[in-house]
Coordinates of C-alpha atoms in Angstrom, one line a residue:
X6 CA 0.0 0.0 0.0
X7 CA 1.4 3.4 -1.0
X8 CA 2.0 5.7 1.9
X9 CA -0.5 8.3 1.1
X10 CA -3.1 5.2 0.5
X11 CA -1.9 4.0 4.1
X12 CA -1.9 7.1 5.8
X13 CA -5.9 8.3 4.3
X14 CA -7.1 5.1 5.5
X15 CA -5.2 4.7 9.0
X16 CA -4.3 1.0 7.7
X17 CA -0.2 0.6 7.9
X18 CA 0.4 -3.0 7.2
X19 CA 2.5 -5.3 9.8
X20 CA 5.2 -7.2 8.5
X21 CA 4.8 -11.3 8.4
X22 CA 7.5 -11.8 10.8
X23 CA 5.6 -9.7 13.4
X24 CA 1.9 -11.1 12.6
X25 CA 3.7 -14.3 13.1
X26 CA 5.1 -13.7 16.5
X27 CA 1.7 -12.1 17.9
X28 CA -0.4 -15.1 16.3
X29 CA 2.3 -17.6 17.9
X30 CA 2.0 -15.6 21.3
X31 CA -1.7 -16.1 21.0
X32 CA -2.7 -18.9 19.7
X33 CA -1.9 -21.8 22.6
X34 CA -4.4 -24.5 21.3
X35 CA -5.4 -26.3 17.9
X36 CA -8.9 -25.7 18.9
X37 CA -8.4 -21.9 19.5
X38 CA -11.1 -19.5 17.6
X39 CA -8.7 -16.7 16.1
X40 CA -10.4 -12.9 14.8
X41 CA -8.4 -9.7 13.2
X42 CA -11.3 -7.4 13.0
X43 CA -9.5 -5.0 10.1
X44 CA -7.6 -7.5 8.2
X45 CA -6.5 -5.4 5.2
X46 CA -3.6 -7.5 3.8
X47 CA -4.4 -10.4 5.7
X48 CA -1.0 -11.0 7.1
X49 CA -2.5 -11.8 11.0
X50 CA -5.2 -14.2 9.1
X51 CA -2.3 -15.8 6.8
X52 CA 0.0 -16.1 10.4
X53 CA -3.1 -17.7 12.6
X54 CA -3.5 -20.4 10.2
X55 CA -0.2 -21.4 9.8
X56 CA -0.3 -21.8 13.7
X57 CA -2.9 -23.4 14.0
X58 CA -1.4 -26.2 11.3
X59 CA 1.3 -26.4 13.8
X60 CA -1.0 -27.2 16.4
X61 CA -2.8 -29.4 14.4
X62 CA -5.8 -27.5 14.2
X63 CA -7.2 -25.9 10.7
X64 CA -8.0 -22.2 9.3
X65 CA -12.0 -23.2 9.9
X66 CA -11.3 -21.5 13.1
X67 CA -9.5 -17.8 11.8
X68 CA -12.1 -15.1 11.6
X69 CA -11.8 -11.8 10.1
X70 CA -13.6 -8.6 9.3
X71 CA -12.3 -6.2 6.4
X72 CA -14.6 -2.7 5.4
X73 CA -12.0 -2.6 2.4
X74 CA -14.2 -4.2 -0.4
X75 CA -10.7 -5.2 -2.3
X76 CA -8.7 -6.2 0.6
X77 CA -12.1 -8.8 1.4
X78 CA -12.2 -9.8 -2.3
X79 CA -8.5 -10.5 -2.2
X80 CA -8.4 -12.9 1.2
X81 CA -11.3 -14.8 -0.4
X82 CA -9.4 -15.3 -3.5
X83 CA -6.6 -16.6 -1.8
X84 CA -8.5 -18.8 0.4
X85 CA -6.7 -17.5 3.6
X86 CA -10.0 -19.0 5.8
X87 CA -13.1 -20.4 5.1
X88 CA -15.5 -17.3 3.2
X89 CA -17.8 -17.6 5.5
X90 CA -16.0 -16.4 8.4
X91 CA -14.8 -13.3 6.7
X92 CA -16.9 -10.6 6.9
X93 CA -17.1 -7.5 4.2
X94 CA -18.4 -5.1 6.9
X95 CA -17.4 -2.3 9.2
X96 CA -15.8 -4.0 12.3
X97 CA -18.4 -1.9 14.9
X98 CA -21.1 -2.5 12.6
X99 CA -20.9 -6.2 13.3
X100 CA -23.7 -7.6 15.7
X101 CA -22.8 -10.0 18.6
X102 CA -24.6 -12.7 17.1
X103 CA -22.4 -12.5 13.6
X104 CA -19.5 -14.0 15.0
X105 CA -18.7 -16.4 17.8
X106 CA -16.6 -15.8 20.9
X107 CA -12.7 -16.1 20.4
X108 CA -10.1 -17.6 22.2
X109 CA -7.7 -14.9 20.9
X110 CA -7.8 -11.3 18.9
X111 CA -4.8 -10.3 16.7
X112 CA -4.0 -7.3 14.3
X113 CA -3.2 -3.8 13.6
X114 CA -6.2 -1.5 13.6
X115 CA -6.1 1.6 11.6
X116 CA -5.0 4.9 13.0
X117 CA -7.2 7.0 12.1
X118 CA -6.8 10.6 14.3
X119 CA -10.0 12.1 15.9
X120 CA -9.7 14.9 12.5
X121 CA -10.5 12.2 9.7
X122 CA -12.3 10.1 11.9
X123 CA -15.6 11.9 11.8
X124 CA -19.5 11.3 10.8
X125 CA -21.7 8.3 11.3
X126 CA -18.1 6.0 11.2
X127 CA -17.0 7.4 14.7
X128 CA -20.6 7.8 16.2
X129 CA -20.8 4.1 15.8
X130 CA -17.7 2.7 16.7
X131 CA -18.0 5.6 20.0
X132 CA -21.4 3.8 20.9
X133 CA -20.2 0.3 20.8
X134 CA -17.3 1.4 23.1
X135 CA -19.5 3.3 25.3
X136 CA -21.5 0.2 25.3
X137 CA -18.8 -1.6 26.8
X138 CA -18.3 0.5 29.1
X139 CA -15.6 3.0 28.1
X140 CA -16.8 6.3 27.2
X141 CA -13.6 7.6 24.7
X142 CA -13.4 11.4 24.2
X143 CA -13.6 13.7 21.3
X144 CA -10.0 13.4 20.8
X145 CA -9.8 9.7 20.2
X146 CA -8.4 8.3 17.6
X147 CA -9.7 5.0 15.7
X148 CA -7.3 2.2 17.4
X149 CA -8.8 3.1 21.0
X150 CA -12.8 1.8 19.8
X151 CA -11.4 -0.8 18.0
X152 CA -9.2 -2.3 21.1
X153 CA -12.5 -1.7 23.2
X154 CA -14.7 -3.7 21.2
X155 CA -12.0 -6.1 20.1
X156 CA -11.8 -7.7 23.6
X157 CA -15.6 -7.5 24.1
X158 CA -14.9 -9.9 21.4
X159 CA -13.0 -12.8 23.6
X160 CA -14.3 -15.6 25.5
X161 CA -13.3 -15.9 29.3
X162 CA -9.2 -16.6 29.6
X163 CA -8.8 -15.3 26.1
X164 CA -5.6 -13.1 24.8
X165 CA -5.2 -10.1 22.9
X166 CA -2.2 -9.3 20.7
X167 CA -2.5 -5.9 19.0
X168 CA 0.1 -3.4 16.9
X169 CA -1.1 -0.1 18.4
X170 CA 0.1 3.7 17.7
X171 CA 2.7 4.7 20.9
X172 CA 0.1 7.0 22.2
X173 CA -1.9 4.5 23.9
X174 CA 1.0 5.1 26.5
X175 CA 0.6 8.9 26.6
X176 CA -2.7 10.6 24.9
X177 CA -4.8 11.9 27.4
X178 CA -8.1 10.3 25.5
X179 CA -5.8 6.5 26.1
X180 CA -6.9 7.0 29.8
X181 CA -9.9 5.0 30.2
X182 CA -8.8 2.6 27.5
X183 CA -5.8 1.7 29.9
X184 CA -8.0 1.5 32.9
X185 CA -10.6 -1.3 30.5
X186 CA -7.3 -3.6 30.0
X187 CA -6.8 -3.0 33.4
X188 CA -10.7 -4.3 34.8
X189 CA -10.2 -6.7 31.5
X190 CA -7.2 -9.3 31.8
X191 CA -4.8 -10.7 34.3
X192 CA -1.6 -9.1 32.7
X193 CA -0.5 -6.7 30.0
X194 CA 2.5 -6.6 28.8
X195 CA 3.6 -3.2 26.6
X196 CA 6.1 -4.0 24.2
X197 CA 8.0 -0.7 22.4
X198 CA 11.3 -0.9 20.3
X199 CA 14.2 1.1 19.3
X200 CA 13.9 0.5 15.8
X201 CA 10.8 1.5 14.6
X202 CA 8.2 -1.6 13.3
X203 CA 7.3 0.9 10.6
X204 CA 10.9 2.4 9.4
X205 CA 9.5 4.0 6.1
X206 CA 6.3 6.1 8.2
X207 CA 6.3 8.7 11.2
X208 CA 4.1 6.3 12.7
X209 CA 5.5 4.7 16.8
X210 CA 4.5 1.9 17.7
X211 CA 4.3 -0.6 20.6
X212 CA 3.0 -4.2 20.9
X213 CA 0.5 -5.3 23.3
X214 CA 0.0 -8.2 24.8
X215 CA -3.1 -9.1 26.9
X216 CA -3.4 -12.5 28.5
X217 CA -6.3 -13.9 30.8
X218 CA -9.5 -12.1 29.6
X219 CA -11.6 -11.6 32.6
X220 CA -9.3 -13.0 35.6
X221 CA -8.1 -10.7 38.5
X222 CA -5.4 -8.0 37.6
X223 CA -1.8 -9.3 38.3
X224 CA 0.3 -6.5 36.4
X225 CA 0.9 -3.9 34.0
X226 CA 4.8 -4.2 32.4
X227 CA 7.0 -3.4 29.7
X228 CA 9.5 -4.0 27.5
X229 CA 11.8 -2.7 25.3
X230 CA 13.3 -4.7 22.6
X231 CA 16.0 -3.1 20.5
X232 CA 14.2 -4.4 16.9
X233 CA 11.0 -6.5 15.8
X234 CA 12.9 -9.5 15.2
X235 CA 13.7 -9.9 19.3
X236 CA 9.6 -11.0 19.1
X237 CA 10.3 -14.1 17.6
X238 CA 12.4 -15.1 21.5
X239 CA 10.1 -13.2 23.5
X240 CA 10.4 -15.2 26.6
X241 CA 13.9 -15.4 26.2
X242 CA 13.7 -11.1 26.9
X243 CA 10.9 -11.4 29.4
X244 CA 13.3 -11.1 32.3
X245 CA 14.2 -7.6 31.2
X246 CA 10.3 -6.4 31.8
X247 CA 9.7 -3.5 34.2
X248 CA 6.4 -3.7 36.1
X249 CA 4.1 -0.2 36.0
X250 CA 1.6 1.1 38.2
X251 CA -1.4 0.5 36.1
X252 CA -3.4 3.9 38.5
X253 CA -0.1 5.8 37.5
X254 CA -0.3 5.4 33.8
X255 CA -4.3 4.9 33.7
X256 CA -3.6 8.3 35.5
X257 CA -1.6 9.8 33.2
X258 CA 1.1 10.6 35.7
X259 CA 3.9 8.8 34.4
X260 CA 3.7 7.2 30.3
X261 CA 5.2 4.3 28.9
X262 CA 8.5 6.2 28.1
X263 CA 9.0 6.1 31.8
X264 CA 10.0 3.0 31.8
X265 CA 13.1 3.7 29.1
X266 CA 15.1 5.5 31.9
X267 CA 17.1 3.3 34.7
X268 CA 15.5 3.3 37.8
X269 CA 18.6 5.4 39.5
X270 CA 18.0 8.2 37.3
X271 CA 14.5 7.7 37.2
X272 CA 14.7 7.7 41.4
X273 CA 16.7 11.2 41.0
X274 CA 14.6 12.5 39.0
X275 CA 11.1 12.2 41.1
X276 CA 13.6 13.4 43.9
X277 CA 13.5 17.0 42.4
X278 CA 9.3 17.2 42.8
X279 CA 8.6 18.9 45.7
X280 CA 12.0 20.3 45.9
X281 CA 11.6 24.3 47.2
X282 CA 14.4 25.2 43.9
X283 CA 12.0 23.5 41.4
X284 CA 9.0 24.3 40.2
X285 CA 6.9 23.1 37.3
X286 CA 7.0 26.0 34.8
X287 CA 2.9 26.7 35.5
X288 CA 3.9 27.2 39.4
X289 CA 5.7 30.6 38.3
X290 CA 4.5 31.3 34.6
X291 CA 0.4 31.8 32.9
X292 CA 1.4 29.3 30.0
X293 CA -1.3 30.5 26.9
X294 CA -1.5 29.8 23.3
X295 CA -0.6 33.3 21.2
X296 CA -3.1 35.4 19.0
X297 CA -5.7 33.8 16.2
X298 CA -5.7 36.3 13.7
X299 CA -8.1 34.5 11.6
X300 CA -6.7 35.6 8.2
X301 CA -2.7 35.9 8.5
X302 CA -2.6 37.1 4.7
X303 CA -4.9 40.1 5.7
X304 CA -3.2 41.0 9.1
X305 CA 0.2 39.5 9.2
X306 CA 2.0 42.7 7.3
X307 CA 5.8 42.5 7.2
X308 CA 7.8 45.9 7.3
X309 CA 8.0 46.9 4.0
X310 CA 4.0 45.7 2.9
X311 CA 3.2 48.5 5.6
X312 CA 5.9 51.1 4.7
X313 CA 4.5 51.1 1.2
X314 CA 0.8 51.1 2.8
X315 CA 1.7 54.0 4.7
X316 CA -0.5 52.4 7.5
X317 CA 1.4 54.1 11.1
X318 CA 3.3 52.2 13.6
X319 CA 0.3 53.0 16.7
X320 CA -2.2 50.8 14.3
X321 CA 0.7 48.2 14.4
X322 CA 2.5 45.6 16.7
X323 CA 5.7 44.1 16.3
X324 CA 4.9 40.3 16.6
X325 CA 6.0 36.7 16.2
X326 CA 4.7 35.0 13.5
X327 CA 6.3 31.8 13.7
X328 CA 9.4 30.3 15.9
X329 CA 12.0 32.7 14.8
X330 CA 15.7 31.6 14.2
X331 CA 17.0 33.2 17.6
X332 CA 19.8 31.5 19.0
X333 CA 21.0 33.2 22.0
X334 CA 18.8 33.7 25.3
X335 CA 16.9 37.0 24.5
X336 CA 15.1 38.3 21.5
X337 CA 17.3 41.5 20.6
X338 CA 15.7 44.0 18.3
X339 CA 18.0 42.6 15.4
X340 CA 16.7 39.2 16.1
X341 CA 13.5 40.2 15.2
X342 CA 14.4 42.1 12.2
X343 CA 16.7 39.4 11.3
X344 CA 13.3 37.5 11.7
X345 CA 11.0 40.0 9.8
X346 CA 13.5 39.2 6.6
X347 CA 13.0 35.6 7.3
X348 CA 9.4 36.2 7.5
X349 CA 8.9 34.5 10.5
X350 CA 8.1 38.0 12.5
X351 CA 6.7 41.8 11.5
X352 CA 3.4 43.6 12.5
X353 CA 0.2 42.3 13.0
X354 CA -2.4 45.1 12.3
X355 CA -4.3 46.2 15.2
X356 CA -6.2 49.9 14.5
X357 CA -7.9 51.9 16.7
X358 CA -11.6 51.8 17.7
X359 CA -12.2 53.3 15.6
X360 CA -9.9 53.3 13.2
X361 CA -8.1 56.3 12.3
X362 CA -5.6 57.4 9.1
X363 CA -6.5 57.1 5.3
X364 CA -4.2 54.3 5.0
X365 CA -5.9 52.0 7.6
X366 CA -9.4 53.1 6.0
X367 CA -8.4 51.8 2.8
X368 CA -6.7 48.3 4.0
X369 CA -9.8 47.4 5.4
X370 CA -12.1 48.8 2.9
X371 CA -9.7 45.9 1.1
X372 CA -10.7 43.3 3.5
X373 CA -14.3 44.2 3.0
X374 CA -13.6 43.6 -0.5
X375 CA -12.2 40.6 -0.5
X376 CA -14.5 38.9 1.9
X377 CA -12.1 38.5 5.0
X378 CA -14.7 39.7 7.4
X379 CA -16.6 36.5 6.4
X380 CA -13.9 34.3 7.9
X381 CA -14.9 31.8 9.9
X382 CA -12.9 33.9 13.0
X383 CA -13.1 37.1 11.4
X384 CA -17.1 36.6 11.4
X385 CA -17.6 35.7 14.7
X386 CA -15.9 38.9 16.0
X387 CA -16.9 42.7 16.7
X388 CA -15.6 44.7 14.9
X389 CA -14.3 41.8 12.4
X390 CA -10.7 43.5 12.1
X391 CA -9.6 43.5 16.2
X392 CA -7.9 40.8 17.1
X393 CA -8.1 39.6 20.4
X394 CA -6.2 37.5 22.5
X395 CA -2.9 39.7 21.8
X396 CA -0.7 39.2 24.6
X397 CA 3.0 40.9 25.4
X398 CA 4.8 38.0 27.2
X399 CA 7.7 38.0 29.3
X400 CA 8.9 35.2 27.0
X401 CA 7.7 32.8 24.9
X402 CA 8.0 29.1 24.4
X403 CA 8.1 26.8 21.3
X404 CA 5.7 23.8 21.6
X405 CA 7.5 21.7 18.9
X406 CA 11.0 21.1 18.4
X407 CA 13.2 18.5 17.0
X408 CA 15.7 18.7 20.1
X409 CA 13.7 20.5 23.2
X410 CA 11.5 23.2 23.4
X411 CA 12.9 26.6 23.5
X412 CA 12.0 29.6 25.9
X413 CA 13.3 33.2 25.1
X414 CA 13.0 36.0 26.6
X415 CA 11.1 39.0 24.6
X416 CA 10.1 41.3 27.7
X417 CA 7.1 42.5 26.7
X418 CA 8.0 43.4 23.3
X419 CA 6.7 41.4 20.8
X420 CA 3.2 39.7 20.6
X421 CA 3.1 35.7 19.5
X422 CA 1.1 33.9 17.1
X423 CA -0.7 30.3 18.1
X424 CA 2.6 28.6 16.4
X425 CA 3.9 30.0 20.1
X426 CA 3.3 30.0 23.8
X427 CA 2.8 32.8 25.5
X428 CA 4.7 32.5 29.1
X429 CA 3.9 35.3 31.6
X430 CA 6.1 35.2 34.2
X431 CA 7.0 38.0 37.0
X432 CA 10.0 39.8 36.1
X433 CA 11.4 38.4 39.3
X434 CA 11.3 35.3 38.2
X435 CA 11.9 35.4 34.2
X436 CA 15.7 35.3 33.9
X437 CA 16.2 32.9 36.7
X438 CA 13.6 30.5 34.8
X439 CA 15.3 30.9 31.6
X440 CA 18.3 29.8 32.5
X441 CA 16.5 26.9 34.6
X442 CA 14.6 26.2 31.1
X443 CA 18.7 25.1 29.5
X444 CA 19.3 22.6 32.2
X445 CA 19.4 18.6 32.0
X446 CA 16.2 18.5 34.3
X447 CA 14.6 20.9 31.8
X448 CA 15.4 18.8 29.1
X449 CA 14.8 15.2 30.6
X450 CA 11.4 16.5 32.3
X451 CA 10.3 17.9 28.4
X452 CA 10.3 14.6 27.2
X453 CA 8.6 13.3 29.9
X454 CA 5.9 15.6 29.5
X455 CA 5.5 15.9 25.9
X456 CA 4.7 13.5 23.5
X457 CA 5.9 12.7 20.1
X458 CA 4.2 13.5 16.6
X459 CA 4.9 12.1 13.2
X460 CA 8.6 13.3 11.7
X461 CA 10.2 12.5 15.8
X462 CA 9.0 16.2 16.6
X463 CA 8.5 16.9 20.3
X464 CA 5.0 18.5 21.4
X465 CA 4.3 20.0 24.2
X466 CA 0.7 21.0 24.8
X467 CA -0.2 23.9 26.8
X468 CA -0.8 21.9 30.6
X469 CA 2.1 19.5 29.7
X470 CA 4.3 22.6 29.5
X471 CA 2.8 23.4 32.6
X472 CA 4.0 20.6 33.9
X473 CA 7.6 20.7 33.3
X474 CA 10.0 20.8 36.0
X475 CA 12.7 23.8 35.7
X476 CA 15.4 23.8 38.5
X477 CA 15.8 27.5 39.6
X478 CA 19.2 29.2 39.9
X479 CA 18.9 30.9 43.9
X480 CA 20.3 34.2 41.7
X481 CA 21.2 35.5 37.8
X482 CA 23.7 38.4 37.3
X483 CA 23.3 40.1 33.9
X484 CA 27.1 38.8 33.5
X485 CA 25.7 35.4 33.6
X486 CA 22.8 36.0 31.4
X487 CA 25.2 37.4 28.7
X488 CA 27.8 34.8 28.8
X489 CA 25.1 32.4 28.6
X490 CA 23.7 33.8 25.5
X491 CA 26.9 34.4 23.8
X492 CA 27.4 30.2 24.2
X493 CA 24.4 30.0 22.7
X494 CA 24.7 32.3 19.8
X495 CA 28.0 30.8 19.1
X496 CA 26.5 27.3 18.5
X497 CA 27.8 26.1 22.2
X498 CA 24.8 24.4 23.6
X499 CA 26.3 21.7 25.4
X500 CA 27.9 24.2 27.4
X501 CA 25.4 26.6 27.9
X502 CA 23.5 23.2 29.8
X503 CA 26.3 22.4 31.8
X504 CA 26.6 26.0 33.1
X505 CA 22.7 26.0 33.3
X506 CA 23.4 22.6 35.7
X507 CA 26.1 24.4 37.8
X508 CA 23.6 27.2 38.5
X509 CA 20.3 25.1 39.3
X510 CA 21.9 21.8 40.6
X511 CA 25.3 22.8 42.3
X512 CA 23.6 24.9 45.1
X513 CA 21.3 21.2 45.3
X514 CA 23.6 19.4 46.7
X515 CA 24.0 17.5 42.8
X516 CA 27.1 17.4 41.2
X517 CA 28.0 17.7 37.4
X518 CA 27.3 13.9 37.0
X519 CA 24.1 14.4 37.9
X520 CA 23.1 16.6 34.7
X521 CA 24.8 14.5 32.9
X522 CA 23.1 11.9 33.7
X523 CA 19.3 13.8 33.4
X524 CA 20.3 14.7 30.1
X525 CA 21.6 11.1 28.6
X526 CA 18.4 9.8 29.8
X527 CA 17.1 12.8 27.7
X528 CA 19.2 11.7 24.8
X529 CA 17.7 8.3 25.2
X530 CA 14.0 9.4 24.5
X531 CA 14.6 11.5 22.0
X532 CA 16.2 9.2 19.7
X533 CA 13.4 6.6 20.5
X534 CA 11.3 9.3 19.4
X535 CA 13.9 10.8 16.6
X536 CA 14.6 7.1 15.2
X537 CA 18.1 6.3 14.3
X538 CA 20.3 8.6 12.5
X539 CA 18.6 11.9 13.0
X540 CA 20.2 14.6 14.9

């Protein structure tokens, strides 16, 4: 399947060595009855049936349901089970009574996010789940139904084995899902991998494992296997398995990634909460999305559009369009002209009630024109050219990155776009938390936090940047500020860090080793979430 095919339908196909090793896990018995409720391919059906001739059993026993009229016409051709028991249907469309109850459920449901996964599709597949008894939010993607309703699928002792997206160990909406495997089987096992399963798609991935369908809850664990083909010994790697607090990650306190840091550093780490020199940046800092201008074209003007406009700098305010490329500590005025060329920064429009000046008259006369007061913002508003939600931040913060979020200092001078974070913060407290904001804890407790999207970027949503933990230096002299940001503007990261880990963690008690050893484990994550070979 081509990857735009793949990536419209949610359906990323597992290879046969992995269907193989999740039907072996499985499957324990001849006898066993066997469903993938999205087929596609049919690798899982194609896997089943070859272990169930090792068992000395037969495919009359492999079910599987396929909405893809191809992909169905295709398994039927090739005889992969009996046609009967494979249905041409949507998989929460299906009644109880059109299938029998299995001894095991394999696949790789599609991941379809909570934007494409819309209309009378996700108002079924939500009922079904809320009929079993987990009531999945707006924001859930297609995998979390489809793992609800695939157990409600399994006879008494049965087991689960499922390719699911990495979020299921972070997204907020995974909560309850957690907490149904949880009330549902006697263990899971959560298996992720440093290499990803799917090497040519943005798409992480972790193996689950669910044995014991409807027996008392003995643990949560995981695992972390350096490729796919480590599946085929999986007992043989068992003994590596760390056991999670299913409340804590049902909770959404700690995620899966937890569990990729040694427990000494891990230990250290949970040390620093509650420490009186650390904070969580929303215990000092209002952390807010920027402006929604609700037509950039119209109100985003860069220096020389408004110069030739003649429109007068008191109708306009310097602002931040997009992250600009600022290197050192503090936005300097020829950052942001350097930025303004770039086209990441200039004015944002913002006239006067009313608005005064020929030139201003005429730009929105313009807008009236052209039909951007009927923008779906821009409509909604009075008077449809005022902005609101302009802010002038101590400092703002970038919620993606490649590497680690970064926090600079404007001082009130600019006003951000929704690409950024607002962060007010006391003037107190700002130059003390940026230079908290560099250190290993910083960095480590980011990636913690955050979650990953497609590409290895690192997001950090508004109340998980609330959450991060920033070490605070007891004092900042303005020497310090500046020699920091000259490291920085020279391209000297690394040092800037270890000078941001003297600051925060000397007067701790924690020596250099210490931030060295916050910030490997920080390494760590982001190259499970990077994938090999990207800086």
């Amino acid at each position: 399947m081509a990857h735009s095919d793949a990536k419209s339908s949610g359906a990323y196909y597992t290879s046969p060595a992995v269907a193989r090793a999740l039907t072996n896990w499985a499957i324990c018995q001849a006898e066993d009855r066997v469903l993938d409720p999205s087929f596609g391919g049919g690798v899982f059906l194609e896997a089943a049936s070859d272990r169930l001739h090792e068992l000395g059993g037969d495919p009359s026993t492999v079910f599987g349901v396929e909405r893809n009229r191809d992909a169905h016409a295709e398994a039927v051709a090739r005889r992969i089970a009996p046609t009967d028991n494979l249905l041409h249907s949507d998989f929460f469309a299906v009644a109880s009574h059109d299938l029998p109850r299995m001894d095991a459920v394999v696949g790789n449901p599609p991941y379809i996010r909570f934007q494409r996964f819309k209309g009378p599709d996700r108002q079924r597949a939500l009922a079904r789940s809320a009929h079993a008894g987990v009531r999945l939010s707006g924001q859930a993607s297609a995998w979390a139904p489809f793992l609800v309703c695939s157990l409600e699928r399994l006879a008494p002792g049965g087991r689960l084995a499922m390719v699911l997206p990495a979020e299921v160990g972070h997204a907020r909406y995974a909560q309850p899902v957690l907490t149904h495997l949880r009330d549902s089987f006697a263990s899971c096992l959560f298996v992720a991998f440093d290499t990803p399963l799917f090497p040519r798609l943005s798409q992480r991935v972790v193996v689950l494992l669910a044995d014991g369908r409807g027996r008392p809850f003995e643990s949560f664990r995981s695992l972390q296997l350096t490729g796919a083909d480590e599946l085929a010994e999986l007992d043989s790697h068992s003994g590596r398995s760390r056991g999670i607090d299913p409340e804590v990650l049902s909770s959404g306190s700690e995620k899966l990634q937890h569990q990729r840091i040694d427990l000494e550093t891990l230990a250290a780490y949970r040390s620093l909460d509650g420490n009186p020199m650390v904070v969580r940046l929303g215990d000092v800092a209002r952390v807010d999305l920027g402006y929604v201008s609700g037509a950039n074209a119209f109100f985003h003007l860069s220096p020389a559009a408004a110069a030739a406009r003649g429109i007068a700098g008191d109708q306009l305010q310097t602002a931040l369009f997009r992250r600009p490329r600022v290197h050192g500590l503090s936005l300097t005025p020829e950052d942001w002209q350097g930025a303004a060329r770039d086209g990441t920064a200039g004015y944002l429009l913002v006239p006067g009630e009313p608005p005064h000046g020929e030139a201003v008259g005429d730009y929105l006369a313009a807008g009236v024109r052209t039909g951007v007061l009927l923008g779906y913002k821009t409509s909604t508003r009075t008077p449809w050219y005022r902005v609101p939600g302009v802010r002038l931040p101590r400092a703002v913060l970038t919620p993606m990155a490649t590497t680690a979020p970064a926090l600079i200092l404007c001082r009130g001078t600019v006003a951000p776009s929704n690409t950024l974070y607002a962060v007010d913060v006391a003037t107190e407290f700002e130059a003390r938390l940026a230079v908290g904001w560099l250190s290993s804890v910083t960095a480590l407790s980011s990636e913690l936090e955050g979650h990953a999207l497609g590409g290895g970027l690192l997001k950090l949503e508004p109340r998980e940047a609330r959450a991060v933990l920033v070490p605070l230096p007891p004092t900042v002299g303005k020497r310090v500020l500046a020699d920091i940001d000259t490291l920085l503007r020279r391209g000297d990261r690394p040092a800037a860090r270890r000078l941001a880990d003297d600051l925060t963690l000397g007067p701790m008690g924690f020596d250099r080793a210490y931030g060295d050893q916050f910030f490997e484990a920080a390494e760590i994550l982001r190259k499970l979430r990077t994938g090999p070979g990207r800086s």
